[in-house]
Tab-separated table of C-alpha atoms in Angstrom:
chain	number	residue	atom	x	y	z
Q	1455	UNK	CA	-163.332	-20.736	107.894
Q	1456	UNK	CA	-166.220	-21.430	105.812
Q	1457	UNK	CA	-169.468	-23.307	106.095
Q	1458	UNK	CA	-170.983	-25.402	103.209
Q	1459	UNK	CA	-172.362	-22.412	101.371
Q	1460	UNK	CA	-172.245	-18.996	103.356
Q	1461	UNK	CA	-169.843	-16.921	105.087
Q	1462	UNK	CA	-169.029	-18.360	108.519
Q	1463	UNK	CA	-171.215	-17.690	111.479
Q	1464	UNK	CA	-169.727	-20.236	113.862
Q	1465	UNK	CA	-166.156	-19.436	114.724
Q	1466	UNK	CA	-163.147	-21.038	116.442
Q	1467	UNK	CA	-159.906	-19.592	117.768
Q	1468	UNK	CA	-156.519	-20.618	116.581
Q	1469	UNK	CA	-155.810	-21.849	113.278
Q	1470	UNK	CA	-158.145	-24.462	112.014
Q	1471	UNK	CA	-157.014	-27.409	109.994
Q	1472	UNK	CA	-158.345	-26.802	106.538
Q	1473	UNK	CA	-161.089	-29.065	105.398
Q	1474	UNK	CA	-163.215	-28.963	102.339
Q	1475	UNK	CA	-166.453	-27.238	103.526
Q	1476	UNK	CA	-168.475	-29.120	100.951
Q	1477	UNK	CA	-167.336	-32.552	102.123
Q	1478	UNK	CA	-169.427	-32.518	105.371
Q	1479	UNK	CA	-172.083	-35.051	105.071
Q	1480	UNK	CA	-175.316	-33.932	106.372
Q	1481	UNK	CA	-177.545	-36.554	108.140
Q	1482	UNK	CA	-180.861	-37.347	106.264
Q	1483	UNK	CA	-182.833	-35.586	109.082
Q	1484	UNK	CA	-181.177	-32.353	107.801
Q	1485	UNK	CA	-183.322	-32.549	104.602
Q	1486	UNK	CA	-186.605	-33.025	106.445
Q	1487	UNK	CA	-188.709	-29.955	107.112
Q	1488	UNK	CA	-190.080	-31.420	110.443
Q	1489	UNK	CA	-186.420	-31.600	111.742
Q	1490	UNK	CA	-186.553	-27.853	112.201
Q	1491	UNK	CA	-189.985	-27.784	114.136
Q	1492	UNK	CA	-189.801	-28.493	117.925
Q	1493	UNK	CA	-191.733	-31.702	118.658
Q	1494	UNK	CA	-194.479	-31.810	121.127
Q	1495	UNK	CA	-194.193	-35.588	121.954
Q	1496	UNK	CA	-191.671	-35.999	124.824
Q	1497	UNK	CA	-190.110	-39.065	123.299
Q	1498	UNK	CA	-189.969	-37.639	119.828
Q	1499	UNK	CA	-188.606	-34.370	121.288
Q	1500	UNK	CA	-185.889	-36.277	123.147
Q	1501	UNK	CA	-184.868	-38.164	119.815
Q	1502	UNK	CA	-184.934	-34.707	117.982
Q	1503	UNK	CA	-182.717	-33.265	120.519
Q	1504	UNK	CA	-180.105	-36.115	120.305
Q	1505	UNK	CA	-180.156	-35.878	116.479
Q	1506	UNK	CA	-179.326	-32.108	116.574
Q	1507	UNK	CA	-176.645	-32.833	119.213
Q	1508	UNK	CA	-175.065	-35.448	117.019
Q	1509	UNK	CA	-175.404	-32.963	114.067
Q	1510	UNK	CA	-173.685	-30.114	115.941
Q	1511	UNK	CA	-170.934	-32.421	117.266
Q	1512	UNK	CA	-170.272	-33.691	113.778
Q	1513	UNK	CA	-170.349	-30.375	112.169
Q	1514	UNK	CA	-168.041	-28.600	114.492
Q	1515	UNK	CA	-165.666	-31.544	114.539
Q	1516	UNK	CA	-165.609	-31.530	110.816
Q	1517	UNK	CA	-164.773	-27.833	110.630
Q	1518	UNK	CA	-162.714	-27.746	113.860
Q	1519	UNK	CA	-164.967	-25.295	115.508
Q	1520	UNK	CA	-164.607	-24.899	119.286
Q	1521	UNK	CA	-166.855	-21.901	119.908
Q	1522	UNK	CA	-170.435	-21.242	118.571
Q	1523	UNK	CA	-171.820	-17.789	118.762
Q	1524	UNK	CA	-175.487	-18.764	118.963
Q	1525	UNK	CA	-177.165	-15.759	117.610
Q	1526	UNK	CA	-174.870	-15.600	114.507
Q	1527	UNK	CA	-174.865	-19.392	114.123
Q	1528	UNK	CA	-178.572	-19.403	113.725
Q	1529	UNK	CA	-178.194	-18.042	110.140
Q	1530	UNK	CA	-175.354	-20.566	109.246
Q	1531	UNK	CA	-175.786	-23.783	107.149
Q	1532	UNK	CA	-175.689	-25.638	110.456
Q	1533	UNK	CA	-179.102	-24.398	111.490
Q	1534	UNK	CA	-180.563	-22.910	108.368
Q	1535	UNK	CA	-181.323	-25.269	105.361
Q	1536	UNK	CA	-181.574	-22.778	102.573
Q	1537	UNK	CA	-182.834	-25.479	99.952
Q	1538	UNK	CA	-185.843	-26.231	102.334
Q	1539	UNK	CA	-186.053	-22.532	103.554
Q	1540	UNK	CA	-186.265	-23.978	107.003
Q	1541	UNK	CA	-184.288	-23.154	110.088
Q	1542	UNK	CA	-184.211	-24.140	113.711
Q	1543	UNK	CA	-185.188	-21.147	115.653
Q	1544	UNK	CA	-182.895	-19.541	118.270
Q	1545	UNK	CA	-184.960	-20.533	121.238
Q	1546	UNK	CA	-184.839	-24.222	119.999
Q	1547	UNK	CA	-181.031	-23.926	119.364
Q	1548	UNK	CA	-180.735	-22.845	122.954
Q	1549	UNK	CA	-182.802	-25.739	124.030
Q	1550	UNK	CA	-180.531	-28.270	122.203
Q	1551	UNK	CA	-177.363	-26.643	123.745
Q	1552	UNK	CA	-178.985	-26.777	127.060
Q	1553	UNK	CA	-179.637	-30.572	126.396
Q	1554	UNK	CA	-175.998	-30.938	125.301
Q	1555	UNK	CA	-174.692	-29.251	128.482
Q	1556	UNK	CA	-176.256	-32.045	130.548
Q	1557	UNK	CA	-173.776	-34.460	129.029
Q	1558	UNK	CA	-170.924	-32.139	129.226
Q	1559	UNK	CA	-170.846	-31.470	125.424
Q	1560	UNK	CA	-171.629	-27.752	125.700
Q	1561	UNK	CA	-170.455	-25.112	128.192
Q	1562	UNK	CA	-170.881	-21.275	128.251
Q	1563	UNK	CA	-167.801	-19.373	127.516
Q	1564	UNK	CA	-167.142	-17.372	130.699
Q	1565	UNK	CA	-169.269	-19.864	132.826
Q	1566	UNK	CA	-172.983	-19.600	133.795
Q	1567	UNK	CA	-175.812	-20.943	131.435
Q	1568	UNK	CA	-177.179	-17.893	129.583
Q	1569	UNK	CA	-174.306	-16.908	127.273
Q	1570	UNK	CA	-174.503	-16.463	123.456
Q	1571	UNK	CA	-171.150	-17.992	122.924
Q	1572	UNK	CA	-170.654	-21.705	123.952
Q	1573	UNK	CA	-167.762	-24.217	123.759
Q	1574	UNK	CA	-168.859	-27.216	121.810
Q	1575	UNK	CA	-167.084	-30.168	123.141
Q	1576	UNK	CA	-166.841	-32.456	120.124
Q	1577	UNK	CA	-163.938	-33.831	122.129
Q	1578	UNK	CA	-164.313	-33.315	125.990
Q	1579	UNK	CA	-161.423	-31.671	127.812
Q	1580	UNK	CA	-160.532	-35.090	129.364
Q	1581	UNK	CA	-159.809	-36.531	125.965
Q	1582	UNK	CA	-157.771	-33.337	124.856
Q	1583	UNK	CA	-155.767	-33.860	128.155
Q	1584	UNK	CA	-155.079	-37.450	127.037
Q	1585	UNK	CA	-153.935	-36.348	123.596
Q	1586	UNK	CA	-151.699	-33.719	124.998
Q	1587	UNK	CA	-150.277	-36.197	127.357
Q	1588	UNK	CA	-149.642	-38.763	124.501
Q	1589	UNK	CA	-148.040	-35.956	122.287
Q	1590	UNK	CA	-145.777	-35.125	125.417
Q	1591	UNK	CA	-144.743	-38.671	125.850
Q	1592	UNK	CA	-144.396	-39.672	122.138
Q	1593	UNK	CA	-142.308	-36.813	121.413
Q	1594	UNK	CA	-140.122	-37.159	124.593
Q	1595	UNK	CA	-140.870	-33.810	126.162
Q	1596	UNK	CA	-141.453	-35.101	129.696
Q	1597	UNK	CA	-139.539	-32.835	131.941
Q	1598	UNK	CA	-139.610	-30.025	129.178
Q	1599	UNK	CA	-141.244	-26.791	129.248
Q	1600	UNK	CA	-143.504	-25.762	126.202
Q	1601	UNK	CA	-145.480	-22.636	125.967
Q	1602	UNK	CA	-149.191	-22.667	125.189
Q	1603	UNK	CA	-148.482	-21.043	121.862
Q	1604	UNK	CA	-145.912	-24.080	120.917
Q	1605	UNK	CA	-148.649	-26.427	121.572
Q	1606	UNK	CA	-151.262	-24.721	119.711
Q	1607	UNK	CA	-149.300	-23.079	116.835
Q	1608	UNK	CA	-145.840	-24.591	117.072
Q	1609	UNK	CA	-144.306	-26.685	114.178
Q	1610	UNK	CA	-143.852	-29.661	116.568
Q	1611	UNK	CA	-147.757	-30.195	116.639
Q	1612	UNK	CA	-148.528	-29.402	113.000
Q	1613	UNK	CA	-149.686	-32.808	112.149
Q	1614	UNK	CA	-151.490	-33.459	115.345
Q	1615	UNK	CA	-154.959	-32.607	116.529
Q	1616	UNK	CA	-153.615	-30.396	119.122
Q	1617	UNK	CA	-152.500	-27.878	116.472
Q	1618	UNK	CA	-154.909	-25.108	115.998
Q	1619	UNK	CA	-157.148	-25.761	118.971
Q	1620	UNK	CA	-158.773	-23.138	120.987
Q	1621	UNK	CA	-156.482	-21.717	123.752
Q	1622	UNK	CA	-159.246	-21.872	126.527
Q	1623	UNK	CA	-160.075	-25.527	125.571
Q	1624	UNK	CA	-156.282	-26.496	125.745
Q	1625	UNK	CA	-156.152	-24.526	129.095
Q	1626	UNK	CA	-159.063	-26.752	130.271
Q	1627	UNK	CA	-157.014	-29.871	129.174
Q	1628	UNK	CA	-153.811	-28.738	130.841
Q	1629	UNK	CA	-155.672	-28.068	134.045
Q	1630	UNK	CA	-156.656	-31.650	134.181
Q	1631	UNK	CA	-153.305	-32.896	133.871
Q	1632	UNK	CA	-152.052	-30.358	136.614
Q	1633	UNK	CA	-154.873	-31.908	138.764
Q	1634	UNK	CA	-153.355	-35.374	138.050
Q	1635	UNK	CA	-149.903	-34.316	138.743
Q	1636	UNK	CA	-148.657	-34.461	135.131
Q	1637	UNK	CA	-148.074	-30.915	134.450
Q	1638	UNK	CA	-147.679	-27.359	135.936
Q	1639	UNK	CA	-148.617	-24.222	134.454
Q	1640	UNK	CA	-146.835	-20.883	135.174
Q	1641	UNK	CA	-146.373	-17.466	133.700
Q	1642	UNK	CA	-148.558	-14.619	132.720
Q	1643	UNK	CA	-151.741	-14.953	130.436
Q	1644	UNK	CA	-149.977	-13.882	127.212
Q	1645	UNK	CA	-146.863	-16.257	127.732
Q	1646	UNK	CA	-148.070	-19.186	129.811
Q	1647	UNK	CA	-145.640	-22.124	130.119
Q	1648	UNK	CA	-146.332	-25.776	130.920
Q	1649	UNK	CA	-143.961	-28.158	132.370
Q	1650	UNK	CA	-144.792	-31.813	131.894
Q	1651	UNK	CA	-143.898	-34.515	134.374
């Protein structure tokens, strides 16, 4: 997967849906040098964090990125505007991610709050659960057993947003369906199956 002008630093698992990396529309703030400097006024800082959060969500959604490795993403187009020669520093990136965590938009891979790799929830697990449930209903698969592989890589999901999603994000969504009594997960890690009710 590529970013607008450099080799990819952000990564996703699974097979991403191809998108033209040059078609991402950067917000106007991306082109202002002050956007890359942490603001000292609390009101302005809050607005800056919201704008960075929105940019991260839009960028990762556009490129179907489910995980960000923060240290390597710091050199990607997302955080480094080469035309301006300005970048958001790693400490400031972590600050924005902490801000996003509070709204459930970011989560450390493996739990905790100090990891370098984070899930970016441009669609929250509850929303993915609703999409999976809709897919199962629309395709008449209630009562059927599907593997996680079929859901993520199978031909049946090719034209859906489920196709190519991160396995761990899918498992979070499936666990929501389990709690609601809509699914049961069974099997081993490398061959998980899901029965839908």
